Every structure is written in C-alpha cells, then in structure tokens.
XYZ file of C-alpha atoms in Angstrom:
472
model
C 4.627 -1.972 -6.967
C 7.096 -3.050 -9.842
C 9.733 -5.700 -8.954
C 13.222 -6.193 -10.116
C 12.661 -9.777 -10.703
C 9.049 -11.485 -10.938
C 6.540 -11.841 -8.237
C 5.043 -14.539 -9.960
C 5.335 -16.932 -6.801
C 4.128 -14.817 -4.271
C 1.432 -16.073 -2.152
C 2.735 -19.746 -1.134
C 4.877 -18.972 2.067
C 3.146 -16.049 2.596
C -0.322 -17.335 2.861
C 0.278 -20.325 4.608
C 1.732 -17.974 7.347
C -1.412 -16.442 7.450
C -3.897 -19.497 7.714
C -1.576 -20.783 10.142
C -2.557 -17.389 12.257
C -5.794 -17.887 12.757
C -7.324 -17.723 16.325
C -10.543 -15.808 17.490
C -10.971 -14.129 20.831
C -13.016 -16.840 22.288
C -16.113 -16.293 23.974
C -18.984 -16.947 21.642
C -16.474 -17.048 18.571
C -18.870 -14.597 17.052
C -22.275 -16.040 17.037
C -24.089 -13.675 18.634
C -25.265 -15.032 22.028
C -24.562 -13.849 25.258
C -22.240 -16.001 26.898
C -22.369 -15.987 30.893
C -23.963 -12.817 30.882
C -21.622 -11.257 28.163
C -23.451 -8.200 26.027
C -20.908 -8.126 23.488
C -19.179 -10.407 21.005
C -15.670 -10.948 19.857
C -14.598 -8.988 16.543
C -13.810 -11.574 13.915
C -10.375 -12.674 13.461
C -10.018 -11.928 9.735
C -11.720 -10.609 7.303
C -11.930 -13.000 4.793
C -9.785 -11.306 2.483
C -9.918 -13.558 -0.972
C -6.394 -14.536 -1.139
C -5.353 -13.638 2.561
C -8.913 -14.501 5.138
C -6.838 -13.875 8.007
C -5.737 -11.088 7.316
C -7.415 -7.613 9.488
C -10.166 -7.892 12.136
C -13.556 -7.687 12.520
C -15.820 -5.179 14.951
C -13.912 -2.034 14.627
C -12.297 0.942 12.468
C -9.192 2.157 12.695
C -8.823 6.082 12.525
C -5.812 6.445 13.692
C -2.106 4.819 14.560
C 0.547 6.775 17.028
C 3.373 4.181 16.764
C 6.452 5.612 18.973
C 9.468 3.450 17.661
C 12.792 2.982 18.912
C 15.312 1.209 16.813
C 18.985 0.085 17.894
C 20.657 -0.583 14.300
C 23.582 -2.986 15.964
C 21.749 -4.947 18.030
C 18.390 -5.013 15.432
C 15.930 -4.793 18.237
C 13.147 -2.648 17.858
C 11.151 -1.457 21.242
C 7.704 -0.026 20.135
C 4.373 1.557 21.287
C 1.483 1.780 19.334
C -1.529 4.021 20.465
C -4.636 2.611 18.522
C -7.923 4.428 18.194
C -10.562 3.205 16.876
C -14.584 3.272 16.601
C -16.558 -0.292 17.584
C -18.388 -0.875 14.520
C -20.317 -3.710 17.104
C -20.490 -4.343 20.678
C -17.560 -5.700 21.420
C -16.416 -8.233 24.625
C -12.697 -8.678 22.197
C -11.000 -8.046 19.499
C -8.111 -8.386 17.658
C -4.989 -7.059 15.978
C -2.788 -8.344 13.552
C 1.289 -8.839 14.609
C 4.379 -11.573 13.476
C 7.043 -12.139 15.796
C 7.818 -9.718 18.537
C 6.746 -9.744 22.215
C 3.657 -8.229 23.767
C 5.551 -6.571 27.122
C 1.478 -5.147 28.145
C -1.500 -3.779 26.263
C -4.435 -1.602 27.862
C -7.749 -0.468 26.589
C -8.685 3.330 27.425
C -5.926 3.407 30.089
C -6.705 -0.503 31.675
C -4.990 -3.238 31.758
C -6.487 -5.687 28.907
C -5.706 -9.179 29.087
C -4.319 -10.671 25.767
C -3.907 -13.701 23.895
C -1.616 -14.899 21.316
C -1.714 -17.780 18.516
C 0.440 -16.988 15.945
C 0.340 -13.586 14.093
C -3.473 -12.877 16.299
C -3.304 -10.649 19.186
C -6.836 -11.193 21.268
C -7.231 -8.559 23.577
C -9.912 -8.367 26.008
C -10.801 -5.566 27.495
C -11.976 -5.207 31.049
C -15.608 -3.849 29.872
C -17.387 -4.855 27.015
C -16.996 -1.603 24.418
C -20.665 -0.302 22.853
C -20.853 -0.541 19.498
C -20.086 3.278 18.151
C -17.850 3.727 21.098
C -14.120 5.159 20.547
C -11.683 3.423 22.115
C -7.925 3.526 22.548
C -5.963 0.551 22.785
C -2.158 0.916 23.574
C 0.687 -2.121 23.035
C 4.036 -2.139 24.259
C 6.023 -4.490 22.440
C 10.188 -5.408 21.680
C 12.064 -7.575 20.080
C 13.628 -8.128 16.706
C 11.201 -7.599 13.950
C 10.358 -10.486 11.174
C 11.350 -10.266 7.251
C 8.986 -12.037 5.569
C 9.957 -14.482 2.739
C 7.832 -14.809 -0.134
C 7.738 -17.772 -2.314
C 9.824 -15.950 -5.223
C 12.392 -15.307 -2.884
C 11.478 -11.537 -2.547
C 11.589 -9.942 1.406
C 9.110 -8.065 3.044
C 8.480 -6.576 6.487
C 11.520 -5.534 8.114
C 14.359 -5.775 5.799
C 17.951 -4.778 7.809
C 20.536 -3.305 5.518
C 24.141 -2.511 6.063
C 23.494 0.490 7.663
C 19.500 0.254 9.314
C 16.109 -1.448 8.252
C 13.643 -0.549 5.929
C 10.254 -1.368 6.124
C 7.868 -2.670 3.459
C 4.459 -3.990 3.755
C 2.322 -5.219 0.879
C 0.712 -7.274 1.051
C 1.025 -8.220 4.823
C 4.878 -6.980 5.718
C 3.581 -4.307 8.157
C 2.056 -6.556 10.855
C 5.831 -7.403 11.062
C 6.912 -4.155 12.626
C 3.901 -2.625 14.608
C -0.137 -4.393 15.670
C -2.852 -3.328 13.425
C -5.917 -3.773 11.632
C -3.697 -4.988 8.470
C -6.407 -4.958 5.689
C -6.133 -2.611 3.066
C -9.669 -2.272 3.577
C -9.108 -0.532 7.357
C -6.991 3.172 6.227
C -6.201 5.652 8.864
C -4.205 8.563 9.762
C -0.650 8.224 11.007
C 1.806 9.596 13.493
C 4.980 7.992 13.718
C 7.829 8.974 15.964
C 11.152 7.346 15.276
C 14.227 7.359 17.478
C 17.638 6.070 16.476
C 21.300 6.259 17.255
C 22.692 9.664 16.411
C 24.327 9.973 13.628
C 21.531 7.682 11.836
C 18.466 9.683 10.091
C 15.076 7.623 10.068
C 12.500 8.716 7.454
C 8.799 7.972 6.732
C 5.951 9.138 5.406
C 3.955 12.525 5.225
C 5.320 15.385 6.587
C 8.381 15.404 8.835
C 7.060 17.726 11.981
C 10.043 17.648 14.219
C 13.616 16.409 14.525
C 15.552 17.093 17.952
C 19.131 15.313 19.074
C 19.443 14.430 22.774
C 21.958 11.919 25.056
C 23.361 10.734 21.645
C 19.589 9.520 20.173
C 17.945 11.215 17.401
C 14.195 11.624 17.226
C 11.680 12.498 14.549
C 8.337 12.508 14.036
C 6.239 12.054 11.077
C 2.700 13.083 10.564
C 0.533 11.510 7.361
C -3.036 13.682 7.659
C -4.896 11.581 5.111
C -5.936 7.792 5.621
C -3.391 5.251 4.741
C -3.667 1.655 4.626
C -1.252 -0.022 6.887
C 0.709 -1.936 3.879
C 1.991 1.818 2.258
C 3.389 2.507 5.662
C 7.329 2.844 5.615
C 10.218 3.395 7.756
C 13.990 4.040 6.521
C 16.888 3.926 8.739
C 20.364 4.627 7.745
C 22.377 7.178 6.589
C 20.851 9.728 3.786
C 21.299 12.611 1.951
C 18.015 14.425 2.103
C 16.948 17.155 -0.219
C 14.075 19.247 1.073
C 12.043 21.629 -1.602
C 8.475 22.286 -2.966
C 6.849 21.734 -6.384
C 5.177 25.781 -7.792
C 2.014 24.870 -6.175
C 3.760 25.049 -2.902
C 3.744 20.935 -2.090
C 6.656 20.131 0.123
C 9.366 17.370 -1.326
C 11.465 15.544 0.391
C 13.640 12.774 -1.013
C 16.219 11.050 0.756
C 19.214 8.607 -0.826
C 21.781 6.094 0.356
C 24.974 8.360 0.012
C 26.554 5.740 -2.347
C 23.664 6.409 -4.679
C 22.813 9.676 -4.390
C 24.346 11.452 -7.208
C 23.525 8.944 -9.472
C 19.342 8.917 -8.529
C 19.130 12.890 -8.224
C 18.790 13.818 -11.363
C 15.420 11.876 -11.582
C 14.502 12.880 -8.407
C 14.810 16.384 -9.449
C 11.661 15.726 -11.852
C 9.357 14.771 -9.370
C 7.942 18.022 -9.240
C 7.548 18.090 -13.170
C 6.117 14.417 -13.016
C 3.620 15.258 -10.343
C 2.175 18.477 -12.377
C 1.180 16.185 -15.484
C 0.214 13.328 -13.627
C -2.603 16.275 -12.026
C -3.391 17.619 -15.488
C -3.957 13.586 -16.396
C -5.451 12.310 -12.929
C -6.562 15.312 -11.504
C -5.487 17.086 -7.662
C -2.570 15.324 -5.879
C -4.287 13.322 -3.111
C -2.138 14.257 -0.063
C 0.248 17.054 1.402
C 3.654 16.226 0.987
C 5.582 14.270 -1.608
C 9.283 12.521 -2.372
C 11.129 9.489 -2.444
C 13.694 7.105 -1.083
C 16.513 5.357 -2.698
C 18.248 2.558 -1.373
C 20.929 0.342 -2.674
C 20.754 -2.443 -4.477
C 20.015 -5.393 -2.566
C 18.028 -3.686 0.646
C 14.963 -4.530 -0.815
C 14.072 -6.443 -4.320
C 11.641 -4.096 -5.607
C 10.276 -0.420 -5.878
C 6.855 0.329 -3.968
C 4.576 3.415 -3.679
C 4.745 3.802 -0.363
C 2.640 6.798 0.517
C 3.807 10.158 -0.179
C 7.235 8.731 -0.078
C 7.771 5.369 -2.678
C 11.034 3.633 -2.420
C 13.185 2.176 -5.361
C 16.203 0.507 -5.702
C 18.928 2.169 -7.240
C 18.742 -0.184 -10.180
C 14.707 0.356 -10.260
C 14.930 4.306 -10.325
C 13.817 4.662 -14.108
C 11.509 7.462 -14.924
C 9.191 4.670 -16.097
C 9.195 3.513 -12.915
C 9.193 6.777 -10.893
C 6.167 7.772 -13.123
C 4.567 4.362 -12.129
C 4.975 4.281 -8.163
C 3.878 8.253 -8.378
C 0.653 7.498 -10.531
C 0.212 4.847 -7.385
C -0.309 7.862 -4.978
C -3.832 8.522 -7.111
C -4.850 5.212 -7.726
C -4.160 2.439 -4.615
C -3.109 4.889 -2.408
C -6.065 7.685 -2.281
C -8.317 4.910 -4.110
C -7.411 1.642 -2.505
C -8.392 -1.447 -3.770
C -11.314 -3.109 -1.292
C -9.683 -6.327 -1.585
C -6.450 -7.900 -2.226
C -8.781 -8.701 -5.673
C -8.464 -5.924 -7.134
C -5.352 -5.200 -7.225
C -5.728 -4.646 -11.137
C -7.190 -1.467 -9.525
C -3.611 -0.425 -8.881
C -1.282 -1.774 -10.919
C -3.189 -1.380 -14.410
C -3.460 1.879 -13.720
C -0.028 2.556 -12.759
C 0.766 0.538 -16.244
C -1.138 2.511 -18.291
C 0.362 6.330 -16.512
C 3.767 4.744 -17.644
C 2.006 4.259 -21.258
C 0.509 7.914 -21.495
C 4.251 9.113 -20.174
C 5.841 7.536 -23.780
C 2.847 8.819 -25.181
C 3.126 12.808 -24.438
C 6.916 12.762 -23.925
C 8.390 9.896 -25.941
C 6.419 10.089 -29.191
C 5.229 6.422 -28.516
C 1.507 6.204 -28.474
C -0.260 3.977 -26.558
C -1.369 1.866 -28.772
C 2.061 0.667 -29.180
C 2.442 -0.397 -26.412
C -0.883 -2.004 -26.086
C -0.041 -3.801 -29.215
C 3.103 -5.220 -27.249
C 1.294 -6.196 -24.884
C -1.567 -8.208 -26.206
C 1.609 -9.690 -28.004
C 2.900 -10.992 -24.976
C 1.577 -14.925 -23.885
C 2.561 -14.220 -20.353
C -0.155 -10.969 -20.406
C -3.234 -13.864 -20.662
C -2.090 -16.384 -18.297
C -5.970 -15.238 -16.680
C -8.373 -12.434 -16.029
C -6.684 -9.693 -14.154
C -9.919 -9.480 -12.167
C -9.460 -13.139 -11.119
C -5.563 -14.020 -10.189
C -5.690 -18.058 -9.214
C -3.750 -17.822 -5.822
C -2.615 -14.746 -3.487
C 1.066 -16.119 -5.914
C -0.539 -14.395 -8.656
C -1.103 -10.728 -7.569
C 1.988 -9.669 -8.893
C 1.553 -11.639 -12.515
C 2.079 -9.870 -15.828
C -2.039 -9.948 -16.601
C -2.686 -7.955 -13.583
C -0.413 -5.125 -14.707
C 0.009 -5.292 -18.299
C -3.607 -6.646 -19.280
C -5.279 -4.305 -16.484
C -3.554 -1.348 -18.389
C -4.788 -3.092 -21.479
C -8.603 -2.826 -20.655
C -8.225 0.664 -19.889
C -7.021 1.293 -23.591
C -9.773 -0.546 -24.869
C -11.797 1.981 -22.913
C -10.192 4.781 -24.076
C -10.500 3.139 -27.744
C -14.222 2.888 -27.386
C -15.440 6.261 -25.470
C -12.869 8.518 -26.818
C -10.058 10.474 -25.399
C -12.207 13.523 -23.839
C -14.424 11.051 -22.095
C -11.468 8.772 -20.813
C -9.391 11.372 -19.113
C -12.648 12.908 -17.495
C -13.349 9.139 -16.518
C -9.440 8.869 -15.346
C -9.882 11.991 -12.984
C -13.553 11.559 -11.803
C -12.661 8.035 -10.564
C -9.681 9.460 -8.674
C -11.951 11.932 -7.156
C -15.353 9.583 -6.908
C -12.941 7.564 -4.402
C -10.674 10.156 -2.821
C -9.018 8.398 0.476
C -11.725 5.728 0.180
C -11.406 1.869 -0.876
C -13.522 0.485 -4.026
C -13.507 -3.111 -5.946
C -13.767 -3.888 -9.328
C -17.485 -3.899 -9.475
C -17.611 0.017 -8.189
C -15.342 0.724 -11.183
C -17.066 -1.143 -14.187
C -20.336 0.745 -12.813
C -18.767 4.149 -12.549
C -17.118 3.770 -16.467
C -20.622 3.147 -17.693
C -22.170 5.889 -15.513
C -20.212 8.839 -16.226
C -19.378 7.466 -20.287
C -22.726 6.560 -20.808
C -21.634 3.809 -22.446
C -22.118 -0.050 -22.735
C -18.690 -1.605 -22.184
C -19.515 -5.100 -21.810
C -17.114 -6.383 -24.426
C -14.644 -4.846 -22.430
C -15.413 -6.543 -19.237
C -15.978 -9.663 -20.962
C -13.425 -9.603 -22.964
C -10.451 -7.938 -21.643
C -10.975 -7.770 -17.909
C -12.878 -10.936 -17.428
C -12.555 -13.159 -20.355
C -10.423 -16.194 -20.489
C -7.945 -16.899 -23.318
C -6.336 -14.424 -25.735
C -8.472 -13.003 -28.745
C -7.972 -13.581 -32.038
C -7.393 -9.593 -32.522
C -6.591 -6.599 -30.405
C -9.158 -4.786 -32.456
C-alpha cells in the first residue's frame, strides 16, 4: 500500500471495532470437552492476530470463495451470496466467519439449514452435524443490506467506499469483512470466483481474469475468476463507469486496466508500461506469480490511497506515479504470492515494495540505491521503532516499516553482494510462492541460501532500537 496522506493513526478506531467483535460459538468455548454428548468443538473466534486477535477463525481452511454480488448503485444496497468451502482443520460442532454490518437473510452448511449467531462483526454458525476434522464442507450465506466504510483513525476509508458513480472496495487490513463473510486473516488465502451484477450501463471489475460478461433485462453481469490463493484483504470490486483497455505483455499475460473516464487519458500513458514494468520486475524478482495483470484508476477522492490489490492494484489519479505503479506491482511478488503470516510482518511487504521503487531509480534513473538509503537513514521519522515491532495496529503504515524495512534489505545487499542478493530476492519469492511466512522464516532463509551471518543486520537495522551513529 502507499497512501496519499499518512497512515500513521491507523489502528485506534479500527481495532477497537474489532475487540468489540468478539463472541465464540458457545458450547465448550473451545476447551475440548464434550458437552452434552457433543464430539466436536467450536472453531476459535479469532486468531489472535498481534495487532487485530479477532480478526479470522479458528478450526478450518478456506480454499475457496464463490461470492455472487448484486449491487444497485442508487439505492447503495448490496444483495450477496457467498459459497464457502472449506477443510475442518478439527472436529468441529461451530464455527465462525468474519462480517460488519449487513443482514444474515439464511446460511446452510452442505445444503442444511445452520442456525447462526451474531455479536458484532462474528457470525457463529452451527451446523446441524458436528463436521470431522479433515472433512470439506460448504457453507453458503445469503446476506443484503448497505455495506460499511470503515473509518480509520487518520481519517482514511476502507471497506466499501461509494463514489459518484458506484463503490469500490478495499480491504487491508480488515475492509473486506465489510462487503462479503470470511475467514479475514491474511493468514487463511484461497481461490476466488466472483460474479458481479449491476445496472446496465455500469461495468464492475475485479480481480484475475474476467471469464464472462452477458447483458440481460437491463442488468449487466460478469464474472471474475482469480486461480491462485488470495488473502481476503487484496480482494477488490470497482463499480462505475470505465474505459477498459484489454492487451497482453510478449510472454502472452493478459492486461486489463480500467479508468474513471475523467482520468483516463491522463493515467494511460503509465498504464501503457505495465507490461515493460512487469518484465524487469521478473528479471529482478523472478516469474510473475499469477495469470493475469492490470490496474484501476479512480478519481481523486474515491479512495485515499493506492493498494496492490491482486492482479489488479488501484491508485488514485493523483497516486499514479511510476514510483508508485512500480511499488503496488513489486506487491504482487512479495505480500501477495508471499503474504505476510501476521499483520507483524508487514515489513515483509512494504520494505520490499520500498526497496523495488529504489532498484527502479537505480537501473532507469541513474540514482543508486545507496542514495536513497542515505536519505533515508537521514530521515528521524524512519527510526520512530523496529519495523519488525510497530507499537499498535496505528503503526503498520509508519515510515520505519517501509522506508527502514527497505533499508535492511540494502544493508543485506551491502554485506553479501549484489549476485547473492538478487538470487536471495528471487529464491524468497519462489521459497514462498502463494504461501504466507513471518519475519523469522525470512532472517533464516537470508542466512541459508547467503551463507552468511547477518546478525548486525537483524540487530541493528531490523530489530534494534534508536538510530546509529553511521549508515556504514
């Protein structure tokens, strides 16, 4: 993600939604014992994320989300379905999913009726057997209603953001539970259908690949199919009017990109580079991670910030830069394919994405790196703490976790050499393909595969506290 303004006070509002959500599924609450004759136990309600503990569910893994969405742009009322399936990771007498706002209309499990709870942003369904650990299951949820946008404590909107013309959707960290039930933990990635239907005349885009578009009885529908895992917060939907260009980079990957009209000829010319962007980002980072790529442009003022949504990142016209396009596109390797295990690590991301925008001035502005490493050890703001430890869920977004993050991969670079840096750069993109991983997987894996002991740089630069005296 990079924001227009600061997310420097994210967490406050955010988080106290969150602990205010809290309800398990009753029963045993999780201990273990049988309860009038009960084999199974309730999935946890959260899963004690650092920064967010209610956020996701215990007892189960998502593979896979069929969300069929119908959205009336006057009115703002969204009527949804979302087909779950899933695999019991325990046996399970409940569980729950993740939603804010909107009303449950029914919910069944494997075709019957379930009976379901609510407290705040927990949906407890029970089923009407206990499901076996190992079992897949299918829950489905019919819900309606007008869907949330979610204030943070800088003032920046997530969820479902209406605009002048539609909605947009935007999820991290916790923005998609706003628009459809899931397991919302970046932790929990699955594969995505999404069918979208909206007044004719009005184009709805998302991610992946768009399979089919067909206009009926003055509705438009279209459905989008993302074949690799995604967590839930890089899901998107755009609705509105757009001007859509459809093409492929050489290798053959399809590209779509779709604009506000008002903003269109201004944003094309960047968006005409994606295909050269892409091809050295893979010389730098190694194979693209997924089948389809793009981009959406809004206007200023639907939405505060640019995010890598999967396959498909949206900007602001005021964000498109081609620092920034070259940021949210180095995303799609590294917190999109290789998402961060917990909200934690978010250095994971956003260092990286730093440091692609740093190699960028390097091989095409004649500004090496170490410039702008030099800047930023320079900067106070860059050592306000560890970028492996924000304080608060307000401090994900903070200048250490991007700017210092990118700074201990330099010192990285500076100590194991170029050769073994960009091997390391690639190999950890492909080590984690579609997976999640945490800081301690990636200090482990530099020192594997370098052969090197970089314990100055973890102590120093990604875990240290205070500024040194020197960037040497």
């Amino acid at each position: 993600m990079v924001d227009v303004r600061s997310r420097a006070a994210l967490g406050t509002a955010v988080a106290a939604l969150l602990v205010l959500a809290g309800c398990t599924g009753g029963g045993d609450g999780g201990s273990g014992v049988d309860v009038g004759g009960v084999r199974g136990t309730p999935g946890a309600a959260g899963l004690r994320d650092p920064y967010f503990p209610k956020l996701g569910n215990g007892g189960y893994d998502v593979t896979h989300y069929a969300l069929d969405l119908a959205y009336d742009p006057k009115s703002g009322r969204l009527d949804g379905t979302a087909m779950i399936t899933a695999r019991a990771t325990q046996d399970l007498s409940s569980f729950n999913l993740d939603l804010a706002g909107l009303t449950v209309d029914s919910a069944t499990v494997d075709g019957d009726p379930a009976a379901v709870n609510r407290a705040g942003n927990e949906l407890t369904l029970r089923p009407r057997a206990d499901i076996d650990k190992g079992k897949v299951f299918r829950t489905t949820v019919a819900y309606s209603g007008r869907p949330e946008t979610i204030t943070d404590a800088d003032g920046s909107q997530e969820g479902w953001l209406p605009t002048a013309d539609g909605a947009l959707a935007l999820g991290e960290p916790v923005g998609s539970m706003a628009w459809f039930p899931g397991n919302h933990h970046p932790s929990d990635k699955a594969t995505y259908d999404i069918t979208l239907t909206v007044p004719q005349g009005t184009q709805a885009i998302s991610n992946g690949l768009r399979t089919s578009e067909r206009t009926a009885n003055g509705r438009t529908t279209s459905v989008w199919h993302s074949a690799e895992p995604m967590a839930s917060y890089l899901a998107t939907v755009a609705v509105g009017k757009f001007r859509t260009q459809v093409s492929a980079t050489p290798s053959g990957l399809p590209v779509l990109t779709a604009a506000d009209p008002s903003v269109a000829a201004k944003s094309a010319p960047l968006l005409a580079r994606i295909p050269e962007l892409l091809a050295w980002q893979v010389e730098n980072f190694g194979p693209y991670p997924f089948s389809s790529t793009g981009a959406i442009v809004e206007r200023n003022g639907d939405a505060g910030y640019a995010l890598e949504t999967q396959t498909r990142p949206v900007f602001p016209q005021d964000s498109l830069t081609v620092e920034i396009l070259v940021h949210e596109l180095a995303h799609q390797w590294f917190g999109n394919s290789v998402t961060p295990a917990t909200w934690k690590d978010m250095w994971l991301n956003e260092g990286f994405a730093v440091y692609a925008e740093w190699l960028y001035a390097e091989d095409f502005e004649a500004t090496p790196a170490q410039v702008n490493f030099e800047a930023a050890f320079a900067a106070d703001a860059n050592w306000a703490f560890p970028p492996s430890d924000p304080p608060s869920a307000e401090n994900l977004f903070d200048p250490p976790v991007y700017q210092r993050g990118a700074m201990v991969l330099h010192k990285i670079r500076q100590q194991v050499g170029d050769d073994a840096f960009f091997e390391l750069l690639s190999g950890w993109a492909a080590e984690h393909r579609h997976g999640n991983a945490s800081t301690d997987d990636f200090t482990a894996y530099a020192e594997e595969v370098t052969g090197e002991d970089l314990g100055q740089v973890w102590d120093v630069w990604l875990n240290g506290d205070g500024k040194p005296k020197s960037p040497n």
